[in-house]
Short mmCIF file of C-alpha atoms and ligand atoms in Angstrom, two decimals:
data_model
loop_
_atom_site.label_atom_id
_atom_site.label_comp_id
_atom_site.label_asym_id
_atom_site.label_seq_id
_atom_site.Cartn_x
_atom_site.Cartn_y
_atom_site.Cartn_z
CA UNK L 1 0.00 0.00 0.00
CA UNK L 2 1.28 3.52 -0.81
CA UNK L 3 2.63 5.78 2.14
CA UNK L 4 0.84 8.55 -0.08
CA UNK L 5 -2.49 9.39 1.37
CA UNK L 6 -5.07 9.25 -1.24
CA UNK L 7 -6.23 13.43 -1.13
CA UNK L 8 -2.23 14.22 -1.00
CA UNK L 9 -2.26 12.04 -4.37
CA UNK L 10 -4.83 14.03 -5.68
CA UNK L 11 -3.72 16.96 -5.10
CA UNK L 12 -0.19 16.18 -6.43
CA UNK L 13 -2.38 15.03 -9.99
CA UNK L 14 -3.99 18.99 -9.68
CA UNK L 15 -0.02 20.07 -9.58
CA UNK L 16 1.03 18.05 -12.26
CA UNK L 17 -1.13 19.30 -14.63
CA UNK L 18 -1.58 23.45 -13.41
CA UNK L 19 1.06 24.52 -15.50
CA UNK L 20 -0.67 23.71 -18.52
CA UNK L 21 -3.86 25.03 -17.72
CA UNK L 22 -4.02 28.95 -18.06
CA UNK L 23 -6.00 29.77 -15.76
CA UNK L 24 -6.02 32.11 -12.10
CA UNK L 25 -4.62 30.40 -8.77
CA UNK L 26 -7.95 30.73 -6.92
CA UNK L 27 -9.89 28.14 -9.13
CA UNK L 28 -7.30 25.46 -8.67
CA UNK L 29 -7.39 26.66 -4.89
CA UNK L 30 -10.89 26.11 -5.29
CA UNK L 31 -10.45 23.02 -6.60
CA UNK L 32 -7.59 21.41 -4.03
CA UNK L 33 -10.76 21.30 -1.19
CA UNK L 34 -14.41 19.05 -1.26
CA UNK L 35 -17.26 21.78 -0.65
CA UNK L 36 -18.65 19.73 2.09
CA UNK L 37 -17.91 16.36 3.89
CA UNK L 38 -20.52 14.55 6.11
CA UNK L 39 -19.68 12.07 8.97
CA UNK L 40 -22.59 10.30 10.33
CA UNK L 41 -22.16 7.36 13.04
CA UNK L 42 -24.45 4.60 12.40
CA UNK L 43 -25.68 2.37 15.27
CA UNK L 44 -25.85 -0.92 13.75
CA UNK L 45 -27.70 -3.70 15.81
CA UNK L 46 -26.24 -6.75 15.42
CA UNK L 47 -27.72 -10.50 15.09
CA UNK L 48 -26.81 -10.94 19.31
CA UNK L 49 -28.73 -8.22 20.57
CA UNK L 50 -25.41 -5.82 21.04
CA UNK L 51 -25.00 -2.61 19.26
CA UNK L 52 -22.01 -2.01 17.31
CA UNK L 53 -21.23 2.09 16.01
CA UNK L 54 -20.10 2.14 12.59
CA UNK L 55 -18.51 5.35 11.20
CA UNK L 56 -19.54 6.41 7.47
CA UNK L 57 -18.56 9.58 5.25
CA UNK L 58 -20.11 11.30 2.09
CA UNK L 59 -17.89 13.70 0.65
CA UNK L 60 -19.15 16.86 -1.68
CA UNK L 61 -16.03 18.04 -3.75
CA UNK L 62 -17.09 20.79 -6.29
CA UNK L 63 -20.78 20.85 -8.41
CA UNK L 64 -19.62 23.01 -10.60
CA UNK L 65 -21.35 21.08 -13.53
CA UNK L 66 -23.92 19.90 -12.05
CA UNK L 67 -25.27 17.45 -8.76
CA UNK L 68 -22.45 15.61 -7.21
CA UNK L 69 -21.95 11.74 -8.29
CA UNK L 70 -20.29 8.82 -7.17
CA UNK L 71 -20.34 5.23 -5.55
CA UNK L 72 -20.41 4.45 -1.97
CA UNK L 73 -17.70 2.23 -0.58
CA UNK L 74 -17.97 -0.60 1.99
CA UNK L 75 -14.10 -1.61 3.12
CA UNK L 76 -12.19 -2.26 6.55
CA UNK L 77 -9.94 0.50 5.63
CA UNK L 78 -12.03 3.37 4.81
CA UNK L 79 -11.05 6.49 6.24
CA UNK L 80 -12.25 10.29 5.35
CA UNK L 81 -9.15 11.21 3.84
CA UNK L 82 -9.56 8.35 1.01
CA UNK L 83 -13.39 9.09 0.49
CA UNK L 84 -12.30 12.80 0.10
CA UNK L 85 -9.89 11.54 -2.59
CA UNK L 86 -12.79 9.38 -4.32
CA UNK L 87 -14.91 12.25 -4.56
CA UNK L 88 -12.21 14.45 -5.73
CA UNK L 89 -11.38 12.10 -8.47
CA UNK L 90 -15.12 11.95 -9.48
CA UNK L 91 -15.58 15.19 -10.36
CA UNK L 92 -11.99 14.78 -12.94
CA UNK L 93 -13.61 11.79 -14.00
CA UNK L 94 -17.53 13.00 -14.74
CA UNK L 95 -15.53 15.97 -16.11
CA UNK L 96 -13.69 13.60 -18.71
CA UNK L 97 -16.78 11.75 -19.84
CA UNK L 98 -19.12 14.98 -20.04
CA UNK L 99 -21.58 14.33 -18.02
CA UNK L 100 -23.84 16.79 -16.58
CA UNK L 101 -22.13 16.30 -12.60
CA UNK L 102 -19.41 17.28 -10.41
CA UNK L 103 -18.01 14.57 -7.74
CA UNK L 104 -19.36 13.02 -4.68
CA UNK L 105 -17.97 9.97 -3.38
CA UNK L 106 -19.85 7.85 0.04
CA UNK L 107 -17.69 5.26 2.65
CA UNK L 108 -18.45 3.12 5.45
CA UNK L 109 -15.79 1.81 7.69
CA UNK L 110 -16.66 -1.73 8.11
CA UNK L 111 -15.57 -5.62 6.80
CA UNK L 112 -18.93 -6.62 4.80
CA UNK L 113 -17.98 -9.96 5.03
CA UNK L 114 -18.29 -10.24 8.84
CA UNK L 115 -21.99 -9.22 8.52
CA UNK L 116 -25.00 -11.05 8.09
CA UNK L 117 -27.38 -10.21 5.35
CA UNK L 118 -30.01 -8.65 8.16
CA UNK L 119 -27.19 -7.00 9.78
CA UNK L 120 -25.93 -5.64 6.34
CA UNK L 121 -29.61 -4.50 5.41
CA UNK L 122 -29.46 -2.28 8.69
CA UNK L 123 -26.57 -0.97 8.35
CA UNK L 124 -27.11 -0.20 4.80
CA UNK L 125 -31.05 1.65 5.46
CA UNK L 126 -28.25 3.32 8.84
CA UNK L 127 -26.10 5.19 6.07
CA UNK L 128 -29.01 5.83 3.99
CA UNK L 129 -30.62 7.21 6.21
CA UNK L 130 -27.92 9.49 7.67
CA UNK L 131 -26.97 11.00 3.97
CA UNK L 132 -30.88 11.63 2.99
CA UNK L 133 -30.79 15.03 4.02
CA UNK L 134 -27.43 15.41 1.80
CA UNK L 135 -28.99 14.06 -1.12
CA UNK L 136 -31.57 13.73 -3.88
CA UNK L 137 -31.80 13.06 -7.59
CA UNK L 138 -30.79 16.86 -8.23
CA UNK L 139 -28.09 17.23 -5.11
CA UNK L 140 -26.44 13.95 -5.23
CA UNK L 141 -26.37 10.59 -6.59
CA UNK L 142 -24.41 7.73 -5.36
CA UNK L 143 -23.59 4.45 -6.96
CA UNK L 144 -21.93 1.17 -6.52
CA UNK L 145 -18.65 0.81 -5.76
CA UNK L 146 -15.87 -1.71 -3.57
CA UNK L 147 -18.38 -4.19 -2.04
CA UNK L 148 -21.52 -2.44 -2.57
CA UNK L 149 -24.11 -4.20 -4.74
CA UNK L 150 -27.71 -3.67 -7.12
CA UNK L 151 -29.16 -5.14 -3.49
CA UNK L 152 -27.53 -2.36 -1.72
CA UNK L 153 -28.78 0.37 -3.72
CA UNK L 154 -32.05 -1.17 -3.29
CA UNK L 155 -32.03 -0.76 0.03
CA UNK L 156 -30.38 2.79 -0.49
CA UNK L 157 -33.00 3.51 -2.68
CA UNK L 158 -36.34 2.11 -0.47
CA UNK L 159 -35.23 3.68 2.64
CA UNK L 160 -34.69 7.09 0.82
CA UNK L 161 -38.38 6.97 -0.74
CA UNK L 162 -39.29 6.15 2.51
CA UNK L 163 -38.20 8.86 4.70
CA UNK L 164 -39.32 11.24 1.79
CA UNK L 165 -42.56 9.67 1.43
CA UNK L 166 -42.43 10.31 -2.89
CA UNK L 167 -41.16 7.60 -5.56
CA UNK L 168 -37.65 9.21 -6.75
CA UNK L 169 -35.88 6.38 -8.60
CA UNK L 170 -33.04 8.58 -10.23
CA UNK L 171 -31.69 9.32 -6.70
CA UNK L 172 -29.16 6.12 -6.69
CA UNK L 173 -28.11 4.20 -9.77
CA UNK L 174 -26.95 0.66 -9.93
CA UNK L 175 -30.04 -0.80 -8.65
CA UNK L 176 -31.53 -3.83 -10.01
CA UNK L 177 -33.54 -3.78 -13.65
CA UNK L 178 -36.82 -4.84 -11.53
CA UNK L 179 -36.80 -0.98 -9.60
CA UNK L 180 -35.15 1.30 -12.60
CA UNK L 181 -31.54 0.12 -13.13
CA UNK L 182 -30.14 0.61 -16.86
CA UNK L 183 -29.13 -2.68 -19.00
CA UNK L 184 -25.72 -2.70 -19.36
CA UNK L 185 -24.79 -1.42 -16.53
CA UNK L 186 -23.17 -4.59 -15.26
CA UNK L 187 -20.02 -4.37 -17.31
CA UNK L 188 -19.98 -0.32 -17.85
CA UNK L 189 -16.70 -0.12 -15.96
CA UNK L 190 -14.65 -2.55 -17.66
CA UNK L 191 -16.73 -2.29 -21.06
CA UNK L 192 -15.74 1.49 -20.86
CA UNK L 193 -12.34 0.51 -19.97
CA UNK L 194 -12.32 -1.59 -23.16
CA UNK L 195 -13.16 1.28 -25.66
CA UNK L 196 -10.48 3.44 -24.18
CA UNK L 197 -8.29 0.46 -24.27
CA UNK L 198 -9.14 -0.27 -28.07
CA UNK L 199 -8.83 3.45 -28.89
CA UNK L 200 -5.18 3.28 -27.33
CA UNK L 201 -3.80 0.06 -28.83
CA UNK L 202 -4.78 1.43 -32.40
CA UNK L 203 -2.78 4.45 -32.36
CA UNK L 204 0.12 2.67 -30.87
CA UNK L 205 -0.20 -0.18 -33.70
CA UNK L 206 -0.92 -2.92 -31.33
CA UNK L 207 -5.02 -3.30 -31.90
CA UNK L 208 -5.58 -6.90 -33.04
CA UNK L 209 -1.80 -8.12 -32.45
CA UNK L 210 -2.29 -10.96 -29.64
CA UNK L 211 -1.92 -9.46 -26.32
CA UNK L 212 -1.65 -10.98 -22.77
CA UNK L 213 -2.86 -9.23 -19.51
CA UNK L 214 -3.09 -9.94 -15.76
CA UNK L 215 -5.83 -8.30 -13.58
CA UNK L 216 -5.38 -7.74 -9.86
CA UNK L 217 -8.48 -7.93 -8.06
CA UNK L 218 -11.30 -10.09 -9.87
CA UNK L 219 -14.14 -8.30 -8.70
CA UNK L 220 -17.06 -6.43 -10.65
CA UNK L 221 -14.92 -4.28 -12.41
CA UNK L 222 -11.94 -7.06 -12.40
CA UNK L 223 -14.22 -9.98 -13.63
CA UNK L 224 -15.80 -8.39 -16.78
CA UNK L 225 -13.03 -7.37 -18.14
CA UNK L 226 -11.73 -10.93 -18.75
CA UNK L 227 -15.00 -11.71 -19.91
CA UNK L 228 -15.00 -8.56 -22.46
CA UNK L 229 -11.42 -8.06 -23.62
CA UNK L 230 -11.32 -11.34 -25.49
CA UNK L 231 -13.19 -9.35 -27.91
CA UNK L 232 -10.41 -7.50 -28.99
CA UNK L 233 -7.79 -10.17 -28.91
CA UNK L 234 -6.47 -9.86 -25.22
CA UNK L 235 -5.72 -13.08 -23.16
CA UNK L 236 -5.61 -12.62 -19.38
CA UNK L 237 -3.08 -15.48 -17.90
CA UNK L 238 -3.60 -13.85 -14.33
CA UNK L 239 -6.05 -12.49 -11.68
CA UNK L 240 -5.85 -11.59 -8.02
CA UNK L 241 -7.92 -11.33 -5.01
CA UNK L 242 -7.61 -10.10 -1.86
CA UNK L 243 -6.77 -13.71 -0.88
CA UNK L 244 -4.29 -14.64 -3.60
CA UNK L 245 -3.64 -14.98 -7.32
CA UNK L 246 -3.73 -17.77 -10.14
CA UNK L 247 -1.57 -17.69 -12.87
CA UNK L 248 -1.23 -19.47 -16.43
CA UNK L 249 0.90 -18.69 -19.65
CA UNK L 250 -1.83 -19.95 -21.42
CA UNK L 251 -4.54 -18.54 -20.56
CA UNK L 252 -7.12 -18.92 -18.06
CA UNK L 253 -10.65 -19.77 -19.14
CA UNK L 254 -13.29 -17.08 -17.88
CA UNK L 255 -16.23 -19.21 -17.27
CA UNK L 256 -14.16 -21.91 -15.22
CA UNK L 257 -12.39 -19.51 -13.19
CA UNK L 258 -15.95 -17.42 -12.21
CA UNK L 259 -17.52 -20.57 -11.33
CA UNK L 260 -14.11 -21.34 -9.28
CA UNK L 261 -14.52 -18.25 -7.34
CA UNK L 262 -18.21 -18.23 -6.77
CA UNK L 263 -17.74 -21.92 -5.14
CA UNK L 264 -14.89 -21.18 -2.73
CA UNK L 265 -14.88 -16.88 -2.82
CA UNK L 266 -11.25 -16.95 -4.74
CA UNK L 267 -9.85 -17.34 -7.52
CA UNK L 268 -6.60 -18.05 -5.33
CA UNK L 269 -6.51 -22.06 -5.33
CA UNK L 270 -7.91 -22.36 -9.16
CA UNK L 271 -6.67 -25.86 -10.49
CA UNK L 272 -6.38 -24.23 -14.19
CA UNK L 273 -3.56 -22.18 -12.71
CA UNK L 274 -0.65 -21.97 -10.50
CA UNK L 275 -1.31 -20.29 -7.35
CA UNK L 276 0.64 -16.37 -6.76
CA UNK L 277 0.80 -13.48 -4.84
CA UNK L 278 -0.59 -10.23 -5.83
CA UNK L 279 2.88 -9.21 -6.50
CA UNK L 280 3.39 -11.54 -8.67
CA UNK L 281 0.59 -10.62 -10.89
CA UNK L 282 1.75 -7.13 -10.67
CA UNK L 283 4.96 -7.90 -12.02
CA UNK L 284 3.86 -10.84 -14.96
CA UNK L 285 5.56 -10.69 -18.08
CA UNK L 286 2.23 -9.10 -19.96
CA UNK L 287 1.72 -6.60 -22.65
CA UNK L 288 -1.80 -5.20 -20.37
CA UNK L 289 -1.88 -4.50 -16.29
CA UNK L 290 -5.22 -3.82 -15.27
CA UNK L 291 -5.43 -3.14 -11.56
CA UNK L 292 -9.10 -3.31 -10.32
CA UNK L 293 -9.06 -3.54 -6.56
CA UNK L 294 -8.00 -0.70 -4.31
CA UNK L 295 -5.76 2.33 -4.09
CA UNK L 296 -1.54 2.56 -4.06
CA UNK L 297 -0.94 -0.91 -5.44
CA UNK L 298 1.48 0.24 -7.79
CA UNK L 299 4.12 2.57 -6.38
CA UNK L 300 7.22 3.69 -5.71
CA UNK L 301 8.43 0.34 -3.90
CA UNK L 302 7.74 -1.74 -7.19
CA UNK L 303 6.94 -0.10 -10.02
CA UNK L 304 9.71 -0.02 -11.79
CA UNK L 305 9.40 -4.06 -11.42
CA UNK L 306 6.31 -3.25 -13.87
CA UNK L 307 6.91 -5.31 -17.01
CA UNK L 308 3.53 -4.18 -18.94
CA UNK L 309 3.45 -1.69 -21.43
CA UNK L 310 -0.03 -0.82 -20.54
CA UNK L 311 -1.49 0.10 -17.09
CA UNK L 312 -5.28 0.07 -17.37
CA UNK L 313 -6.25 1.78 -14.18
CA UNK L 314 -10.00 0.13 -13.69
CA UNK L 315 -9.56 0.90 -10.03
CA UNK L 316 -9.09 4.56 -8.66
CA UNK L 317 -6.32 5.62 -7.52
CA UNK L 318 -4.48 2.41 -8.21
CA UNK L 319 -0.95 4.27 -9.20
CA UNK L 320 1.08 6.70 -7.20
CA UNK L 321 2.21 10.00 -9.05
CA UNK L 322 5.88 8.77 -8.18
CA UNK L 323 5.13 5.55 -10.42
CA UNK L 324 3.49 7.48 -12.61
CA UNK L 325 6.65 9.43 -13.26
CA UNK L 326 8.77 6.24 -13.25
CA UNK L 327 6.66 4.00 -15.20
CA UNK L 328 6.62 6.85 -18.18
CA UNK L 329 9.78 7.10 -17.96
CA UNK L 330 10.59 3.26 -18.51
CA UNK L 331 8.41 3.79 -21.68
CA UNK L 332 4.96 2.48 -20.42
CA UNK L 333 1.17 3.93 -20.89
CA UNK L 334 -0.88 4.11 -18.05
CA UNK L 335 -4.34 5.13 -19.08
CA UNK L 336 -5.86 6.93 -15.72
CA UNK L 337 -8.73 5.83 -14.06
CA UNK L 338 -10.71 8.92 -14.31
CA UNK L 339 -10.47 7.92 -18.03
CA UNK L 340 -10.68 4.30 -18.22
CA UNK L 341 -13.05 3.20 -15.50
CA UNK L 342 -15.27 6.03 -16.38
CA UNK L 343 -17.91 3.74 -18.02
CA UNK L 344 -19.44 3.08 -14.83
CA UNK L 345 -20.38 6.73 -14.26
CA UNK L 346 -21.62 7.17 -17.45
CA UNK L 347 -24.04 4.30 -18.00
CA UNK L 348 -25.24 5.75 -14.10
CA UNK L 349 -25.80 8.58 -16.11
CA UNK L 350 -27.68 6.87 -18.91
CA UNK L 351 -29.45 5.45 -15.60
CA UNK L 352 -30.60 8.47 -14.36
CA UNK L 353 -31.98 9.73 -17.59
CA UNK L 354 -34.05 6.50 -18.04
CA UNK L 355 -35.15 7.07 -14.70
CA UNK L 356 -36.01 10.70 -15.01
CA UNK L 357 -38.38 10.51 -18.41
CA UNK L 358 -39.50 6.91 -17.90
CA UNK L 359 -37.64 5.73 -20.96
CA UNK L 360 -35.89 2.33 -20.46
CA UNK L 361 -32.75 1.69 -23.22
CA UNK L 362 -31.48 -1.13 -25.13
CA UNK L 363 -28.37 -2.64 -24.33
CA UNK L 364 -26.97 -1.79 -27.99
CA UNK L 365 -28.17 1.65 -27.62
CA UNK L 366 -26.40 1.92 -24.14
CA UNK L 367 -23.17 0.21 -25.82
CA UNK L 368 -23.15 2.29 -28.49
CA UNK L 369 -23.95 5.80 -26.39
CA UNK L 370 -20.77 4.51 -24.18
CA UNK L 371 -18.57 3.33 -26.88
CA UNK L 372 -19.41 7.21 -29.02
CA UNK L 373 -18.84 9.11 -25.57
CA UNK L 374 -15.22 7.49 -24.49
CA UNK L 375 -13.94 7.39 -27.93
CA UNK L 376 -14.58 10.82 -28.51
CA UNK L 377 -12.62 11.53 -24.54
CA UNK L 378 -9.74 9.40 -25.56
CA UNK L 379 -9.06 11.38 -28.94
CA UNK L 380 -9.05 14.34 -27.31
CA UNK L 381 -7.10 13.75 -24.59
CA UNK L 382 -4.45 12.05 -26.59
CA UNK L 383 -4.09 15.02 -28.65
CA UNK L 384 -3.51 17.21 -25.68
CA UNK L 385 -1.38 14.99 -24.33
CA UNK L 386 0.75 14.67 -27.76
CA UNK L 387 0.33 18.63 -27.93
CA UNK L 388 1.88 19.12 -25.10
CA UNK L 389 3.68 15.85 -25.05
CA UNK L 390 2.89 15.28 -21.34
CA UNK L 391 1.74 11.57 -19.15
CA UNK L 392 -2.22 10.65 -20.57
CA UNK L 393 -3.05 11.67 -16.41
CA UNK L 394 -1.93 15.25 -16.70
CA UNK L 395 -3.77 15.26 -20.33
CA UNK L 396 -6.61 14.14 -18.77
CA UNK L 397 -7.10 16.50 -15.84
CA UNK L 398 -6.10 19.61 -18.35
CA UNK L 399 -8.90 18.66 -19.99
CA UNK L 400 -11.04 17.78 -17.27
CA UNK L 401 -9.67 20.59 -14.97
CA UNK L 402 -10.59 23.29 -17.98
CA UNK L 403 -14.00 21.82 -18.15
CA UNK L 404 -14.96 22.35 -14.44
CA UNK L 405 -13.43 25.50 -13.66
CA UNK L 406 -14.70 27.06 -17.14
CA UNK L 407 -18.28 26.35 -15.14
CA UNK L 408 -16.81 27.93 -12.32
CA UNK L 409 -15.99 30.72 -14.06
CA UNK L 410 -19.56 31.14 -15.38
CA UNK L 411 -20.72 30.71 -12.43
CA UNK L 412 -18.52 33.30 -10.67
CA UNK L 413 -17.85 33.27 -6.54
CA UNK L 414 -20.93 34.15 -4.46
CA UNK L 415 -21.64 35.11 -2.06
P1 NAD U 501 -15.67 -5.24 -5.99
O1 NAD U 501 -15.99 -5.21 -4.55
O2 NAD U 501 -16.67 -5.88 -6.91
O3 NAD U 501 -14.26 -5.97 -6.24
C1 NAD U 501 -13.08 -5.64 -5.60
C2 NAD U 501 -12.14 -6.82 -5.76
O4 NAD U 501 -10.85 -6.45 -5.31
C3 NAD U 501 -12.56 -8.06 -4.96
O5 NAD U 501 -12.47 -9.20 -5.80
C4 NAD U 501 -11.48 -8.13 -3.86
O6 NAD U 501 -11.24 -9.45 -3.43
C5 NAD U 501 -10.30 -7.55 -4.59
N1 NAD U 501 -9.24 -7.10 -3.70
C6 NAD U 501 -9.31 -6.42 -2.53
N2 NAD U 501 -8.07 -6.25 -2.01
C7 NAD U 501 -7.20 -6.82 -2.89
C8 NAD U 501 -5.79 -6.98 -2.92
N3 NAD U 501 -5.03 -6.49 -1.96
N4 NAD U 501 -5.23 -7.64 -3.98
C9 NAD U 501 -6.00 -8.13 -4.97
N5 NAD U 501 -7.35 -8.01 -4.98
C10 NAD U 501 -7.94 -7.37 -3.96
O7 NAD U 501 -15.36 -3.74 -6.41
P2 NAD U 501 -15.44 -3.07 -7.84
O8 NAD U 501 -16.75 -2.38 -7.93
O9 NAD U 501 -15.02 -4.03 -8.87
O10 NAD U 501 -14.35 -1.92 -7.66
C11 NAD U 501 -12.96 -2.19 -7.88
C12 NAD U 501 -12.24 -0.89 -8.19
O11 NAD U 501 -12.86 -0.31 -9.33
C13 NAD U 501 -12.33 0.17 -7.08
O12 NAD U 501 -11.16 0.94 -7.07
C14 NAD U 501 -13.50 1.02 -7.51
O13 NAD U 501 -13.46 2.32 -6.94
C15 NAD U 501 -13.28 1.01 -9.00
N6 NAD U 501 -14.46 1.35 -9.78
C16 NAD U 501 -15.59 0.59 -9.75
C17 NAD U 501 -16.70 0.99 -10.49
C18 NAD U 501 -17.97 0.17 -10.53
O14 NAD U 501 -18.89 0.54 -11.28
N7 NAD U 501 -18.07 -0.91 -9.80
C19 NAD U 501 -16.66 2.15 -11.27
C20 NAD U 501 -15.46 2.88 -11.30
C21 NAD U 501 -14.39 2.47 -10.54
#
């Protein structure tokens, strides 16, 4: 895990790519700080009768284009500071894909896994509950994210409408097709991951050459992605979770190794592959490194042990800035995750507009709306980045950056 904490990352991301923004001081100071965090204590009763206090955190960091977005986060580990980052990085990223929002991001400090489904219900309607006088489908919207689920959202969602007492289905995407979710938004993250990725590997040559990639962390975002990227001719030989790795030259076989994991919860232990560390699928011999789990996994301590030529950042925050810097400088692409796992924002998106006319989408028409919205990010980011002939995360935020504070401007400071 980095030493870096998440907010001083982002903030060091605002640095690196200041100087080629002109624009005044006070926007980018404007910019360094979230416009609001809440922290709410929930009083979760557990299945014994006791009463355990669980601490949760919604972060608003700048609305500038519109109501704040962004997932809510269910991990051990979560602390203000990295929720403050999250939402930070959600306003770059809704910024990159053009949506109509500025960045929000929800946590709650707690190992899902030790719950029971009732005590996971409560807890969920607890933080729900707490936020619903921070939220609303015009204030903020949050979303899926690390161990958060469509039956999560559903909760979310019911105890929301509840406490209002009105039916206001836009309010939280990633719910369930059966109470207004969006087809396609299963796979938006990786799918959206695999346009950019498409739109890279053609202009470096590389699009339909045979290509090998390891993913650490074979969740939602982790999972589709092996099933998708076969499509365009990449074989994943590795995959990590938080309790190990497998690993085969040859390839591992998606619908084996899914029904592998939902039997025993790993893919650690998988007899079609020889069993690694995280590390080690880090560091594979590949051509594609797609980290999809949590913050600071690739930094200063090993990333110039990096072999890929492309980092695929499906998680947030996955890369330090200092391996950033090194991995460009050993020659290597890393395609930011305010780029690359923006699909899942933007099918939310195409959520929330279903939801707000009563239209409901086909899957092609949400593919295609996706696949037309990222390409057109990636080309121009990659010609401000070959303008300027700067790393595709300081192209990015320049782009995204000039976006937001343009509103900003507009807007002007009031009162
Ligand atoms: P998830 O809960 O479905 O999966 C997370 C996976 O990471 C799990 O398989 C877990 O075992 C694994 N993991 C945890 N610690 C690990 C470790 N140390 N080494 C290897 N694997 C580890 O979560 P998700 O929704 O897939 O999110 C993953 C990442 O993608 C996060 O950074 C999240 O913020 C980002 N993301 C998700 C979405 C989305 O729509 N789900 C959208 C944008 C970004």
């Amino acid at each position: 895990m980095s030493k870096m904490n998440p907010y001083e990352m982002f903030l060091k991301q605002v640095d690196e790519a200041a100087p080629f923004l002109n624009v005044e001081q006070e926007f980018i100071d404007i910019l360094k700080e979230p416009k609001e965090v809440l922290e709410i204590s929930i009083p979760l009763r557990l299945d014994d009768g006791s009463v355990k206090v669980v601490k949760g955190w919604r972060s608003h960091h700048n609305n500038a284009l519109g109501p704040y977005k962004g997932g809510v986060r269910y991990h051990a580990n979560v602390c203000k500071e990295e929720v403050m980052a999250l939402s930070a990085w959600m306003s770059i990223k809704c910024a990159t894909a053009m949506l109509p929002y500025g960045g929000g991001k929800g946590g709650i400090r707690i190992a899902p896994r030790e719950l029971s489904t009732g005590e996971l219900e409560r807890m969920s309607r607890g933080f729900a509950l707490g936020i619903s006088r921070f939220m609303g489908t015009d204030i903020d919207i949050p979303a899926p994210d690390v161990y958060t689920t469509p039956q999560v959202m559903s909760w979310f969602l019911d105890t929301y409408e509840k406490v209002k007492g009105w039916s206001e289905p836009s309010c939280y995407t990633g719910k369930p097709l059966e109470i207004g979710g969006s087809l396609g938004r299963g796979d938006a993250t990786a799918r959206g991951g695999m346009y950019v990725l498409r739109e890279a590997l053609k202009d470096m040559g590389l699009f339909g050459k045979p290509l090998k990639a390891t993913i650490q962390g074979y969740g939602n975002a982790g999972s589709f992605a092996h099933a998708l990227y076969e499509e365009i001719g990449v074989t994943v030989v590795g995959a990590s979770d938080s309790k190990g790795g497998t690993y085969n030259p040859k390839g591992l076989n998606y619908a084996d190794l899914m029904k592998h994991k939902k039997t025993s919860g790993t893919v650690a232990d998988y007899p079609g592959g020889d069993k690694v560390t995280t590390d080690e699928i880090l560091q594979a011999p590949v051509d594609i490194l797609i980290p999809a789990a949590l913050e600071g996994v690739v930094n200063e301590g090993n990333a110039a042990k990096v072999k890929a030529k492309i980092v695929l950042e499906l998680a947030n925050g996955p890369t330090t800035p200092e391996a950033d810097a090194i991995l460009h400088e050993m020659g290597a692409l890393v395609i930011p995750d305010v780029l690359a796992n923006s699909g899942g924002v933007t099918v939310s998106c195409f959520e929330w507009i279903q939801g707000r006319t009563g239209d409901f989408w086909s899957e092609k028409t949400v593919h295609e709306k996706l696949d037309e919205r990222l390409t057109q990010a990636f080309t121009e980011i990659w010609k401000i980045k070959k303008e300027h002939n700067i790393r595709m995360r300081q192209a990015t935020y320049v782009r995204a950056m000039g976006r937001i504070i343009s509103a900003m401007r507009f807007r002007g400071i009031w009162p």
